[in-house]
Structure formats: structure tokens, C-alpha cells
């Protein structure tokens, strides 16, 4: 094996110098020569020698560097430095307290545990590196003149490698040759970006026309390209041929390491970047380190511990000084001189003692805390990983914790910032309706079909929950076959023939390979539109036969056909067949379809130049023709300049003839091709595209093949048409549109089809000249389309506009010229291309618009409702347009129809300021005008969870606006991107926040990724709250990174969001369990563990502190130094780890049913600053007990130091363990075992230690101490009484607390204890109570299924009343509700229970109102079985309906209620004024909004 | 497959390739196991601390502790103890002159005797202690100042004692045996007890000095260098501690078996006391085979050879006579503690009962199904 490039490593010194000289040159570009040119030359002459080779080494350490490097890294943690310092201090004889070697033990232990962990991780990395480095690849060897197998690590920059199908790329390779006839190479980039669709890569243009296989020996070009960088989507450079010709290189030419070659038998390339310089490796950065809130809080207390430590040491030092001083000159016999025999002055010895005490008390700073926390977190992450409920069967993925150290932050979230598309919604785009040429096609059948899918989903869920496998499949199949009108053959067969498992696998597969689900594929066409399409195409067919120009077609029909053509071709969808999902369909239809006519036969074997431009490239598949084909080829987006221009000239020749003969006879009812078409699959980069293509297919306008230069479309009657693809201007987020430039085969016109966001496209529409009738019509169409677009948006559909433009040859040539210039530019190419695209996309002709439905994910409304009940503020930040966003927000219950919406749309900074001011006034007026004593009182209970925001508010500015604390009202805020930009300005951000935080939900539309992150940052920094950002796409990355916790949805839009996130979820709804259950658990476990740690150490250390009073503050310890040092590490370590990992304060079910318990974590209730001090006080008390009971028990006896100290140690251990027991909420066998183990370990160790060596372990020399103690009854008596006395207060306190003022969590635990049945009743009871006032007379059944129409009508009718009377209503209800509240014991208990659970504002009045209702549910204890029945009934009903029905209930009540006169006028006037203010700024009036919403919900229900 | 951690693992990951390419092949499900442990559903006992649930515990504790406490108290009270301070602080004290004049440097022993009366006879074995107060045997540097290897008879340690013994490691160029401050400050008062008959004659009470140290100390921890042969030879080349009058091998002139490091008085002293006020077992007065009490009530004389100065650090010296029970010496504390704690628990139990009755009705909702 030739290792020609091995020696450059050993360059001579002189060469090194030269290399250095070269360096500055290299900073800009990298020059790559082919290695074989230098094969014979000495290594040092190889110009590629400075580049990294392909051996990868991801290990951090080498054998030699491990120790120093690892230690260095570990010493970055301050605590480690501290402990090492202490340990080293021990080596100073004057101050040493322990045996120096022994004192090193804990720190060495901690360091080595971490080091071993690091080492193991590193070893694993090393192993996998090895594996990779020893993978094989084919490298061209000059000596052998063939490709030889080599290891990956032997690959060098400049090597030629041959890649075969399904091989993984070993390095970043420039593609020079491909066996693909189109000179393409398909790669799968799943490992890089998670996108599973195939990407096409092209051979470098200069090598495009090589007929025979690429011969590396003939290669003699030089490649200049960028320095290695981590931008996967950028590669620029050029190749310089010997002739001096330069050809630009694009990212389309580069194959990236880690990708897999697909569909291409062979490809040859030259290595450009190798090893660590590959883009994949440069992108591979390690996990992020975040510090959780809890840890920050903990660090504060660690700091306090240091203070306590110093105080204790100082106290002891002073004490020692005084103690010394009292003896004066007479030195007592027990006061030993220093080893040097010198007499120490009291002051000096006090100073020395201070240091000694630091050593003795070092345990106070919990050395093992940090390690323990890490261990516990890893275990927590493991359990989160293992949770079945966070596992998504469909995608076979479960939650990933990518950040290991912020699990507990999940339990403390206060704000959630969510993306919409793909996060709340499925990102499964389904074509819903469209409008073409101003005519709306409502696709009712399609809507019904979608509704059915929804139903089916729920049914499916039900079935699974019942557990039957067979019935499930049956029901699914029956549904599908019975109701689905159009279903593609392939999926049907899946379901019908395959077993369930197979079907599942198929669905997994389809997810994996980015194929659309049947729901997205099967579109029921609108019959009217279908007729028109048929009509139109048959007319066109007719015209084609008669060689009439197609322009004679009625313009609306032309628009229709153009519309569908645009849908079909204006995208980047790749067609493949399902049985070979990765095989591209080579749809050169001449090849595939049998030769049917003479013409096709002739055309096939005629040089393409003579045939039509549309088909010329098709013959390129014939190798013999390739050379002649050269000039005519146009590449995906970059045809070479001259060739395209010459082609334009050539194509002046008339060519009507070929069009006339379609290869496939038209067959409209087309069963035959329907089958064939069913076999095609579309792989799209975005689901929208696929949806549109499938939609077009439903209208028989199907995409059958796509090549870089050609798109084949099959149309009814017309058969297959090939569009020559001249350009594709890809989608980008600034332009918000994409365009294709094609040559229309029928009209032979150069046509631009543009598809994009309605806002952009509408601006680009050619202003119709109002003079002509056509122009008028055009204007009408535009207006109508705009109306429909608004309607679509109101329906929550994603809208896209389709437009076209016909270019004359001259225009095109002109544009092309400049475009090519832009393309070849190396500097600022992106900008130039952007401008070029802008030039092209103007004066468009509007064809129509589509409405695509993005369905909500399962369980999103429920999740949002329950997260909100958990006290989380949910903001949705989306790039969608306002109407769409608002309606999705309604759909997912983010906004309530009953809620008022503040809409902020401003055109300028001033307007925005004004608007914010108005809203602030409005909010104040509306919600604070009624802030009488009572109201605040009534608010108080329910608002408690929310008030923390105001108290933590740092901005005095915002608090100056309102005297009362900020509360969350039933208000929604909608703000658009432009206004948001103003609002985020420094001057307005406070006001914006003030408005936003008083709203229950905030919706930011049209926001850019940057704005998203700015909003998150603003809220996080200004409000000092914990923020969580969740998103799925690349546009959410910045937001995810800014938030305290970033969650990525590992959905369909690639992996960027996941890569940036701390947690990756398969579905949005899993957020509920992740936060409410795991977050809560992690938080409470860790908080308790940390508190316990502090307590434990303080308690243990304080024992020694008390002893100082009895040993002349000499720093003596009665606890054997071994116990002292290993107490934390061994004896008391395991139980707390087990508890920290496994303890569950409340069961998962209860946590999910009572989201209010989450408030516990938000308010940091498990670990408040005062708790640290309480724990410290308790620790000191306990240590006093543990010290003085043995003290008095052994007072004035002949006990010796360590025979007395050992019981104290034992007592401390017992006390600490029992303390943990009191704090442990769930006792599994693990807890028992760990405690038993701890005790057993202590005694075993003690016995062994005390028996091991009679002369060792100075100074304690505890030989036989433990053995003797165990024979002493006094020891046992102490062991019983001391822990008991020590823990009596805590135990008593806990018991009282549990009874007198239980925290919500404790109530939850009590609920847990109840039998499942009863618990369900109680939980549902609380809900029924909430809903009961609606209709007290007819009991539960009537309120269960509130007919939506009725509700909505009520809504509208009662609107004026409800709108203004919200605040007062609450007040009056409160008043009426108070008196009848009969405080019988049982009732009290129950209502207590409910009020304890903080509910939302709207729920409180009902709760208070409930008792007087005769039909209302009674507290369970006071009633008999009848009540039970009712509650049971109610439970079922309320489960389904309460979320939806409650908000509508207020109106009925509120209409009848009188408003307090004083508040009334104020409110109304304010409302009015603010309405005007809002109106003037083109905002949606709240009233209108609500009405509209009502309308809207009617719609959706229908 | 996670793209983020793109590294070796993924690259060799034919898994990802297989699942996306072959499709129908082996798609290994990543579904977590449904085990109680992994799903955190381990069966668990969930105690809830409320007045109602905790209440029985308090009563039970009360009921158990009070009898135990009474038992302890009674048995502690049955122990007879007599204590006499012979430091000689007061002018009237017989040892006053000794205490005043004596220092570590004195060569001649000072004698004094203290009279006392036992009101009650002492039955069974009586233990005679000497007690020191204000003597910080637990001082950090003091505790460390010994060499256990030397005391265990290690020859090399005998000639070069541990550094811990500084500054009592060597004297006059020779290593000190036993070295260190503890040994140096060995309590060296001699106490003799005489019973004064009714007719005035004083009978010496036999004081047993064997068995006062821990058996393990005497037989395992402490050993003379070179066995129990000729100690004079064994200790050759060493010096006695500075404060000692006699070398270590002459500690007990009356019993050659009790010399050197295994001298029991020495061993007892070397077991450093935990607290500054402590007693150490000095002698045992064995029970007489007859039915007469070991120490009948009456007059006694304690003859003291006053060698140990304590006044410089305000210390006190006591002689204690005590019988012992199964739980050691006289100490009523534990009995009182048990009784107190038991009563408190009982009281708290009552408090909880009241609380429970007034407030803790919520738990009764558990009996809805009835």
C-alpha cells in the first residue's frame, strides 16, 4: 500500500520555514493539487502536505496528557481547587489536623471519579475513532494505476477516491465523475442534518462532458477553494485547468463526509477537506454547558456555607486565643509545645488554629455535593429517556436529553415560547382549498375527508387504549375503504395485506424517508374544478392538434391549467417509486414508454439540436450523444454562459410539430395511468411543496419525473409534457418565494412560475391597467383573491400565491446575462443572486392561491390548557401571517373566543408607542377600576401563583404604571413582526413587557428568527423568569439557544433545532409530561437533595464545633478522622442518591391531572433561601442533641476520646438517615436497601477498621473500640433516644404542616393515597364545580355537550355585556358566593382543598358559587352513593367537555348582573377611547375579533 | 440518528442506513422497556405525615420511653458513689501545703491524707477512680503526642520515636520511652485507702491494680520491647520522660509483670479522656467472699502521695469510689432523658390529637366509598 503522503509529517526545518512563509497566503483560500501528480516527488514537495489528513481523533487526551490535562480541566471548578487547597494545607505541620495523606483521600476520590468518567468517555471516543479510521475506501494509486483499498485514515487531501453506491463518504470530496447519466450523484445527508430526502450533487462542470470514465492520470487542474469552515450550505471556489480556464465550484459539487451515496453506482472525486477539516467534523461541537437556576441558587448557599465556616473558624480561633491566654505564662502540662519546642503566643496559636479549623470543618462545604448532583442528574436523564410515554411509536424516537445538567430547570419554567409550524402543528401540509383566477373552489369533500382523518385518529387512539389489536386494524381499514374516496393503491395495500406490525413499520419507514402520509396524499378534488381542468386540457389538446396558438384559450381556463402546472413544477420535489424509495425515477419518457409513434422513434435517434429544445436534453441519456449535447445542457441553476445563449439563438426554429405528438395517448378516465402514478412518490424538501404536488395530482396534473434540466408533467388529454427547466430560484426566507423559469412546451414561451407568501406576491403583481376590460377583470381577480386569502387565513390555512410571468426571449436573454454574471462572481455572490432574483420576479400575473392546512398535532390544545393551568405563560412566536396565526391560536386554545384580544399593528415607532400606551391604559382601566378591597381579596387566592412575576420585576418603569401587582388577565395580545420590531426598541420594551405580561397569551406573528430570540431574551432578562423555547425548524434555533431551556421538536424540518436544543421531543404534547411530571420531579428531587446535603454536612461539622468548647478550642475532634472523612463519601452517600433519583412526591397521574402543582417549582418552593437557613438551624439543633446527649450520658466518666466519639458518629449517622427518611416521600425497596446498606457499611467498616491494626491510625488508634461499644448497653440506649430527640421537632412540624397548612404538593400526595376511583371523582368534582353555574337546573348531562351553535349564538348576543363587565362580574359573584358558604367541617375541608390548588382567575368565582346550587355536586364525604353516581357521570362528561365549554359560560351570567355604577362609567369610557385608538391603527377591534372568532368556530364545527 | 453527535458512532452506523434504505429490514425499535423500575413505578410505601398518621407514633414512643426511663433512673440511683476532692485548694484542706509547694521539678514526694466517712456501705466490687478536672487531655496536640508503634514494642520506634512526640521525643540525646506529652504527663499520685475501725485501728484496704485497663490494650496494643524479659536491657539506650522520676521499666516496683509499657496505670492514662473533667480507673476493691459489704460504712483515710501538680492550670483532683451496674457508673441523666422525652412525646401526641380532631377531617374523604 502506497503511503506517499506519510512522510510530510517529517518535514525538515527549512521546509517548516517555507511553510510559515506560505501561511499568510493560505489564510484566504486553500489550493488543492492532485496527489498523484506528486506521487513520485518527495513528501515535502507535495503541496497538499499542510492539510490535515483524514485520520480523526476526537479524543481529548493522550496517554501522556491525560493526567495533567484532566486535572487542569477539573481545577476549573472552584470547589475542586478549594478542596485541594485544604488537603495541601494539611501538609503544613503547624496547622495540620488530619493525617495529610488521609485528608487527600476525598479530594483524590472525587477527582478520580471524574477522571475515570472522562477516561471512559474518551476511551469510547477512541474506540469509535479507531473504527472509523479503519474503514475502507478506494483510493487511486498511481503506481498501480487503479483504485486500491485503503483505510480512511490514510486518505489525504488531493487523493482521488472512488465511491460506490451506499458507501459513506470518508471526507469532503469534490465530485469529478459519476456513473449517473446526468452526471449527478445522490447523497443522503441524514447524519448531517437529519433530512432524509436525497440530495443531488453534480459533477464539476468542466468534467461534465467526459464521455469515458474519469481518468485520474489525466487530471491536471488545480482547485482553489475556501478554507475549511463549518457552513454546510456553502462552498465556493474554482478549478483552474491547465488551459487557464476557470470554472466555479458550488456546494452542489461537494460531497460531504458522513453522507451516504445513493442511487449512484459509482462516483469519483478528489478529496478537498479531510479529517478534522471536513465540514461535518467542524460542525460537530460538544454539548453545551448550562447552569441551572437551582444550581445558581445552590452556589449562593455554598457561599453562605463558606461564610459560616469562616465564622466558626474565627470563633474557634478567638476561643483558643482566650483559652491560651487564661493560663498566662504557666503552661499546663497538656498544652504541648509546637514540634519545634517553641512556645507559641496565644495570638499566633489562634492564627494557626484558624487554619486548622478550616481543615477540620472543611466538610461543611459539601465536597461530594457536586459529584452527587452530577450522578443524580445522569440518573434522572436516564429515567426521562426511558419514559414510555415520551416515546413516539410512529417515529420510533424518544426524548433526547442533550444537556445533562439542567433537568431540574424543567420544573421551574414560567414562560414558554413556542414556534407554531411543526411545533404546535404537525407540519403535515394538507391541501385544503384553492382559488384560481378569482374563483374559489371550496373543496368541501376534501374538508370532510380531513375531518374524517381527525376522527379516525381519535378512534385509533381509543382502540389502542382499549388494547385490542385486531379491532383496531379492522376499524382503521374499514374507515379507510369505506370513506376515503381516493386512496393511492400503495398505501391501501399496506394496510390491507400487511399485518399490523408491517403497517407500523411502513409508517415508520415513511416517516424516515420523508414520504407523505396518505392523509397528505389523497386529496379529493373539487368536482367543479376538476371539470374545468378536464375541459381546459381537452381544449388544449384539441388546439394542439390543430396547431392553434394556445393563447386563444379563455383566460380563466388558461389560468387554471397554468395554475396546476405551476403547482406541479414550481418546487424541488424529487420523484421516486415506492418499491425502491431511493431509486430516482428516470422519467425520460422516451425510455420508459414504449415507442408508439414514428415521430418518437425518429426523435430519439436524431441529434437533439434538430429536435425541440424541450426534449433535447432527454437524449443526453444516450451516451453516444453526449458530446453533441454539450452545448445545450442547462444545469440546475447554472448553465454555462455561452451555451445557453447560443441555444437561445438556435431555438428560433419553429417547432410546433413535436408538440403535436404526445407520446402517450390521452386517456382521461385513466385507470391505467392512475395505477402507474400511484407508484410514484414525491420527496419534497418542505411539506408544503409535497402537498401542492399531491393536490395537483388529484387534478390529474401529476409530476412524473424531475431531472435537473427537465420536469415531466402528465396532464389529462395532453399526456406527458416535458418542461425544460431553465432556472430554479430557490426559496429563501427573505424573498419568501421561489420561482422556476421553464420553457413551456406548448406555447414555447419562457415562463416564470412563482410561488410564495401572499404578502410578497401580491405586491409583485403587475398593476392591471384599469383602462381595458381585461385589466379590470384582472383587478377584480386580484381583489377577489385577496379576499379569499383573508378567508383562508381566517380559517387557519397557510396561504400561498401562485403567479406566472411570460418573458420574451430578449427579456430573458437580458436577465440571463446579468444572472450569469452574478453566478460566476466569487465575491458577494449571494447578494448578486438575490438581486438577480428580484429583477426576475416582478410584474407577475396572478394565477391563484392555495390554502394548505397544517393540522394541529395531537393533544396540543389539551397540552396548552394544562400547561397554562400550571401557571405557565405561553407565547407563540411564528413567522406566519397574523390571521393564520390567530386562528391556529384559537384552534389550539391558546386564545379563547371569550377572551379579548389586543392587536397591535403599528406602522411607525410613534404609533407603536401610542398603541402600547393605550393598551396599558385599557388594561388598567378595565381590570383595575374594580379593584376594591373585595376584588383584590378574591383575586388574591387565585392569583398567588402569578404574582411572583411582579415581585421579581426589576424594572421600576413598568411598575410605575400600575400600583397594583401585575396579574394575568383574560386578555390575548397579538402583535405582528413590524410592530414587534418597534416594540422591542429600547424605549418601548418596558411598556411592551408591561402589556404583554398582563395578557394571558401573546402571539407574535411574522416574526423573524432574530426577533424570536430578542423576545425571549427580553422576557428572560427583564422579568427574570425562566424561559423555555420550543421549536422545530432552523428559524427557531436562535430562540432555542437564548432560552434557559431549549426544546427541539425532532419532527420533519431537519435537525437544526434539535442540534441546538437541550431536549428534543418527538411531539409537542410530550412537553406536558416532560415539564409537569419530569420537571417537577427533577426539581423537587434535586432541591431536596441539595438542601439535605447542606443540612447533613452542617449537622456533622457542628458536632465537632460544639466539642471545641470542651477541648480548649484546640481543633481536636472526637470523631475519628477516618469517619470524618469518609462519612460523606461512603456512609451517608447512597441513600440520598437513591432518594434524589427515585423519590416521587406526587404520582405522575396526579401531577398531570393537577397541573397547578407545577407552580411549586416555578416559585422555587422546595428550595427557598429561608429553607437553607431553616435547615441550618435544624442542623445545629440536631447536632446539639447528638452532641450533648452523649455528653451528659458520659459526663465525668472514664470514657476515652474515641470511645466517646464513635457513638456520636453513629448517632449522627442514624439521625441523618432518619432525617432523610422523614424527607423521603416514597419508599421503594431501593430506599430501604440503601439505608440498610449504609448502616451495615458503617458498622462493617467500623468493626474492620477497629480490628485491623493495633498500632496504626494515629492519633485515634481506635483498636477494638467499636467492638467494646457494641457490648455496652448504654450505646444502644443512646442510639434509640438521640435520633428521636433530634428529629422530634422536624417530625412534629411536618405532621402539623401536613394537617394545618399543607402545601399543594402535599394535598396532591393525599389525593394520591386515595383509591384510584375516589381520586378520579375528586379531581373531576373540582372540574364540575368549575362548570356548574351554567345550568343549575338540568344537571350534568346538559352541560356536557353544549351544542356549539347555541353557545356561539349566546356568545354573540351577550357580547356587549360580557365585554365590559368582566371585572365587576367577578366581584359580584364573589359577594353572592360568600354568604351561603356553609362552613361545615366536611365542606370546608373540601373547599379548602380546591382553593389550595391555585386555579385560574375564571375558575375561582364558580368555586365559590357552587355550594348554594341545589343540584350542584356535594362534597363527597357528606353525601351518599347518589352523589357518587353524579360525580361519576360528571367525571366522564367533564373530561370531554369542560375545557371547551367553560369559557363560554360567563356570558349567560354576566348579562344579568348589574355593574357597580362607579366602575361602570370608567370602564366604558376607557374602553371606548381605547377602541378608537386601536381602530385608528388598523387593528382588529376586539369586538370584531370575537365575533369573527365565533363565526370562525362555527365554520370549523360545520 | 442524532446528527449533532456526529462522530464515529454515526458513521459506522449502518443502522441508520439500513433503516432508511432497506426499510423492511431490521428496524430496531428504540421503545423503552416497560419495567416498573424504568418507568419509575416501583411499588412504594408513601407515608404522608399528617397529625392523624403520626399520632400513634408519638403515643407509642411515649409509652415505651417512660418505663425505660424509670428503669434507668432507678438502676442509676442504686449505684453508690462517693467522691472526694483532695486537690488541696482550700487553706483547711490537708493537702494544701503539698498543692502549694509541689511542682514537676520537686524530687521528694509530698504526703498527705484525707479523712472521709462513708454513710452507706458499698456492696459488690467497688471501683476506685481518680478524677481530674480542667485537664484537657483531649487537646489536639496532646492527643497526637504519642507513638503507638513504640508502645507496641516496636524496636525501631523505641530508638527513633515518631515525630508526633515532639518536643517529648528525645532528651539528652536519647530517645524517650515512652515518648510524647501524654506519657510525659502520666498521673503519678499514689492513693491508699484505710478503713478506720470502730476501735480506731486503720486497716489497709486491698486495692487490686490488675484488670483496670482494657484487655485488648494490655495484651495487644501495648507490648514491651523484646517481650517481658529483662526490661532494663530492653529499654537500654532510651531515656525516661522528662517529668518522670523513674524509668518506664520501674513503674511498678511491686509487680515485675506490671512494668514497662504494659503497666496498667500507664495504659489507662494513655487512653486519653474525652472531656476535660474525667475520671480514670485507679484500683478495684474486690467483693469480699463473705456477706460483709466491700466497703462498710464508717470512717476512712485516704493516704495520698501527692506528686501531680494541677493548681497551675486550675485543675482539681478527686478520688471516687463507685459501684457499677449493667449500664456503667452512676448517671441519672439517661433515665431522666428517657422520661422527659417520653412525656414530651406523649404531650405532643395529645396536641396532635387535638389538631387531628379539629382540622384533619380531610382524610376522612377516603371513606367516601362506604
mmCIF file of C-alpha atoms in Angstrom, chain A residues 436-599:
data_model
loop_
_atom_site.group_PDB
_atom_site.id
_atom_site.type_symbol
_atom_site.label_atom_id
_atom_site.label_comp_id
_atom_site.label_asym_id
_atom_site.label_seq_id
_atom_site.Cartn_x
_atom_site.Cartn_y
_atom_site.Cartn_z
ATOM 1 C CA UNK A 436 -57.945 30.160 -9.265
ATOM 2 C CA UNK A 437 -58.477 33.252 -11.295
ATOM 3 C CA UNK A 438 -60.618 34.729 -8.627
ATOM 4 C CA UNK A 439 -62.940 31.755 -8.348
ATOM 5 C CA UNK A 440 -62.954 29.875 -5.102
ATOM 6 C CA UNK A 441 -63.134 26.138 -5.061
ATOM 7 C CA UNK A 442 -64.102 25.213 -1.608
ATOM 8 C CA UNK A 443 -63.235 21.528 -1.736
ATOM 9 C CA UNK A 444 -65.955 20.519 0.622
ATOM 10 C CA UNK A 445 -65.368 16.867 0.048
ATOM 11 C CA UNK A 446 -61.775 17.413 0.884
ATOM 12 C CA UNK A 447 -62.717 19.115 4.101
ATOM 13 C CA UNK A 448 -64.919 16.202 5.007
ATOM 14 C CA UNK A 449 -62.123 13.853 4.279
ATOM 15 C CA UNK A 450 -59.819 15.725 6.588
ATOM 16 C CA UNK A 451 -62.403 15.810 9.301
ATOM 17 C CA UNK A 452 -62.617 12.091 8.943
ATOM 18 C CA UNK A 453 -58.942 11.651 9.432
ATOM 19 C CA UNK A 454 -59.236 13.528 12.600
ATOM 20 C CA UNK A 455 -61.996 11.269 13.725
ATOM 21 C CA UNK A 456 -60.035 8.282 12.693
ATOM 22 C CA UNK A 457 -57.092 9.398 14.687
ATOM 23 C CA UNK A 458 -59.105 9.712 17.814
ATOM 24 C CA UNK A 459 -60.749 6.398 17.206
ATOM 25 C CA UNK A 460 -57.426 4.826 16.666
ATOM 26 C CA UNK A 461 -56.268 6.208 19.921
ATOM 27 C CA UNK A 462 -59.284 4.872 21.658
ATOM 28 C CA UNK A 463 -58.689 1.488 20.232
ATOM 29 C CA UNK A 464 -55.137 1.374 21.347
ATOM 30 C CA UNK A 465 -56.152 2.427 24.750
ATOM 31 C CA UNK A 466 -58.504 -0.492 24.878
ATOM 32 C CA UNK A 467 -55.631 -2.618 23.976
ATOM 33 C CA UNK A 468 -57.197 -4.689 21.247
ATOM 34 C CA UNK A 469 -55.023 -5.118 18.268
ATOM 35 C CA UNK A 470 -57.424 -6.813 15.989
ATOM 36 C CA UNK A 471 -60.356 -4.464 16.310
ATOM 37 C CA UNK A 472 -58.079 -1.601 15.743
ATOM 38 C CA UNK A 473 -56.887 -2.713 12.450
ATOM 39 C CA UNK A 474 -60.358 -3.573 11.381
ATOM 40 C CA UNK A 475 -61.705 -0.252 12.244
ATOM 41 C CA UNK A 476 -58.931 1.516 10.502
ATOM 42 C CA UNK A 477 -59.311 -0.459 7.366
ATOM 43 C CA UNK A 478 -62.997 -0.166 7.294
ATOM 44 C CA UNK A 479 -62.795 3.525 7.732
ATOM 45 C CA UNK A 480 -60.391 3.857 5.017
ATOM 46 C CA UNK A 481 -62.020 1.701 2.488
ATOM 47 C CA UNK A 482 -65.444 2.930 3.242
ATOM 48 C CA UNK A 483 -64.943 6.606 3.454
ATOM 49 C CA UNK A 484 -61.796 7.596 1.820
ATOM 50 C CA UNK A 485 -62.736 8.423 -1.662
ATOM 51 C CA UNK A 486 -59.451 8.450 -3.317
ATOM 52 C CA UNK A 487 -56.672 6.446 -1.945
ATOM 53 C CA UNK A 488 -53.483 5.570 -3.545
ATOM 54 C CA UNK A 489 -53.010 1.972 -4.280
ATOM 55 C CA UNK A 490 -49.779 1.604 -2.497
ATOM 56 C CA UNK A 491 -50.846 2.660 0.924
ATOM 57 C CA UNK A 492 -54.008 0.735 0.699
ATOM 58 C CA UNK A 493 -52.141 -2.428 0.095
ATOM 59 C CA UNK A 494 -50.046 -1.696 3.102
ATOM 60 C CA UNK A 495 -52.978 -1.609 5.321
ATOM 61 C CA UNK A 496 -54.958 -4.315 3.757
ATOM 62 C CA UNK A 497 -52.478 -7.034 3.213
ATOM 63 C CA UNK A 498 -49.854 -6.369 5.753
ATOM 64 C CA UNK A 499 -50.066 -7.311 9.350
ATOM 65 C CA UNK A 500 -50.273 -4.562 11.818
ATOM 66 C CA UNK A 501 -46.621 -4.698 12.527
ATOM 67 C CA UNK A 502 -45.885 -4.350 8.915
ATOM 68 C CA UNK A 503 -48.121 -1.398 8.646
ATOM 69 C CA UNK A 504 -46.391 0.146 11.540
ATOM 70 C CA UNK A 505 -43.057 -0.434 10.025
ATOM 71 C CA UNK A 506 -44.309 1.085 6.868
ATOM 72 C CA UNK A 507 -45.376 4.131 8.698
ATOM 73 C CA UNK A 508 -42.072 4.324 10.425
ATOM 74 C CA UNK A 509 -40.396 3.953 7.133
ATOM 75 C CA UNK A 510 -42.471 6.580 5.533
ATOM 76 C CA UNK A 511 -41.599 8.935 8.310
ATOM 77 C CA UNK A 512 -37.994 8.127 7.953
ATOM 78 C CA UNK A 513 -37.891 8.717 4.304
ATOM 79 C CA UNK A 514 -39.893 11.870 4.270
ATOM 80 C CA UNK A 515 -42.747 10.487 2.342
ATOM 81 C CA UNK A 516 -46.080 11.929 2.959
ATOM 82 C CA UNK A 517 -48.792 10.140 4.818
ATOM 83 C CA UNK A 518 -51.927 9.113 2.986
ATOM 84 C CA UNK A 519 -53.678 11.996 4.552
ATOM 85 C CA UNK A 520 -51.456 14.372 2.724
ATOM 86 C CA UNK A 521 -51.595 12.479 -0.495
ATOM 87 C CA UNK A 522 -55.211 11.719 -1.031
ATOM 88 C CA UNK A 523 -56.863 14.888 -1.972
ATOM 89 C CA UNK A 524 -60.446 14.846 -3.006
ATOM 90 C CA UNK A 525 -60.706 17.165 -5.922
ATOM 91 C CA UNK A 526 -63.391 19.731 -6.176
ATOM 92 C CA UNK A 527 -65.718 18.438 -8.896
ATOM 93 C CA UNK A 528 -66.217 21.828 -10.412
ATOM 94 C CA UNK A 529 -62.558 22.495 -10.716
ATOM 95 C CA UNK A 530 -61.899 19.019 -11.950
ATOM 96 C CA UNK A 531 -64.375 19.555 -14.732
ATOM 97 C CA UNK A 532 -62.710 22.771 -15.662
ATOM 98 C CA UNK A 533 -59.325 21.184 -15.745
ATOM 99 C CA UNK A 534 -60.597 18.467 -17.987
ATOM 100 C CA UNK A 535 -62.307 20.915 -20.125
ATOM 101 C CA UNK A 536 -59.296 23.017 -20.402
ATOM 102 C CA UNK A 537 -56.851 20.316 -21.141
ATOM 103 C CA UNK A 538 -59.046 18.742 -23.729
ATOM 104 C CA UNK A 539 -59.338 22.091 -25.374
ATOM 105 C CA UNK A 540 -55.640 22.454 -25.315
ATOM 106 C CA UNK A 541 -55.234 19.061 -26.719
ATOM 107 C CA UNK A 542 -57.576 19.993 -29.433
ATOM 108 C CA UNK A 543 -55.757 23.164 -30.118
ATOM 109 C CA UNK A 544 -52.502 21.411 -30.206
ATOM 110 C CA UNK A 545 -53.773 19.049 -32.773
ATOM 111 C CA UNK A 546 -54.916 21.921 -34.806
ATOM 112 C CA UNK A 547 -51.789 23.873 -34.243
ATOM 113 C CA UNK A 548 -53.630 26.769 -32.871
ATOM 114 C CA UNK A 549 -51.806 29.030 -30.519
ATOM 115 C CA UNK A 550 -52.864 28.278 -27.023
ATOM 116 C CA UNK A 551 -53.351 31.901 -26.283
ATOM 117 C CA UNK A 552 -56.775 31.545 -27.739
ATOM 118 C CA UNK A 553 -57.802 29.658 -24.696
ATOM 119 C CA UNK A 554 -60.191 31.557 -22.472
ATOM 120 C CA UNK A 555 -58.054 33.255 -19.959
ATOM 121 C CA UNK A 556 -59.650 31.678 -16.922
ATOM 122 C CA UNK A 557 -59.111 28.224 -18.314
ATOM 123 C CA UNK A 558 -55.572 29.110 -19.224
ATOM 124 C CA UNK A 559 -55.084 30.298 -15.717
ATOM 125 C CA UNK A 560 -56.364 27.046 -14.374
ATOM 126 C CA UNK A 561 -54.023 24.948 -16.382
ATOM 127 C CA UNK A 562 -51.165 27.291 -15.640
ATOM 128 C CA UNK A 563 -52.063 27.178 -12.009
ATOM 129 C CA UNK A 564 -51.728 23.444 -11.873
ATOM 130 C CA UNK A 565 -48.616 23.415 -13.928
ATOM 131 C CA UNK A 566 -47.148 25.878 -11.525
ATOM 132 C CA UNK A 567 -48.169 23.719 -8.612
ATOM 133 C CA UNK A 568 -46.528 20.792 -10.251
ATOM 134 C CA UNK A 569 -43.271 22.214 -11.351
ATOM 135 C CA UNK A 570 -42.560 25.179 -9.169
ATOM 136 C CA UNK A 571 -40.818 23.169 -6.495
ATOM 137 C CA UNK A 572 -37.857 20.937 -5.910
ATOM 138 C CA UNK A 573 -39.760 17.731 -5.441
ATOM 139 C CA UNK A 574 -37.951 14.575 -6.455
ATOM 140 C CA UNK A 575 -39.937 11.691 -7.783
ATOM 141 C CA UNK A 576 -39.226 8.180 -6.757
ATOM 142 C CA UNK A 577 -41.072 4.936 -6.827
ATOM 143 C CA UNK A 578 -42.244 3.375 -3.609
ATOM 144 C CA UNK A 579 -40.871 -0.098 -4.025
ATOM 145 C CA UNK A 580 -37.465 1.417 -4.358
ATOM 146 C CA UNK A 581 -37.789 4.503 -2.351
ATOM 147 C CA UNK A 582 -34.299 5.602 -3.039
ATOM 148 C CA UNK A 583 -34.314 4.972 -6.718
ATOM 149 C CA UNK A 584 -34.912 8.051 -8.624
ATOM 150 C CA UNK A 585 -37.438 7.592 -11.333
ATOM 151 C CA UNK A 586 -35.657 8.147 -14.554
ATOM 152 C CA UNK A 587 -38.522 9.523 -16.322
ATOM 153 C CA UNK A 588 -37.147 10.216 -19.678
ATOM 154 C CA UNK A 589 -40.334 9.077 -21.012
ATOM 155 C CA UNK A 590 -38.893 8.007 -24.299
ATOM 156 C CA UNK A 591 -37.030 5.389 -22.416
ATOM 157 C CA UNK A 592 -39.878 4.282 -20.357
ATOM 158 C CA UNK A 593 -42.825 4.393 -22.600
ATOM 159 C CA UNK A 594 -42.818 2.050 -25.498
ATOM 160 C CA UNK A 595 -42.168 3.551 -28.828
ATOM 161 C CA UNK A 596 -45.569 4.331 -30.059
ATOM 162 C CA UNK A 597 -45.149 6.606 -32.943
ATOM 163 C CA UNK A 598 -42.710 7.024 -35.686
ATOM 164 C CA UNK A 599 -42.100 10.507 -34.511
#
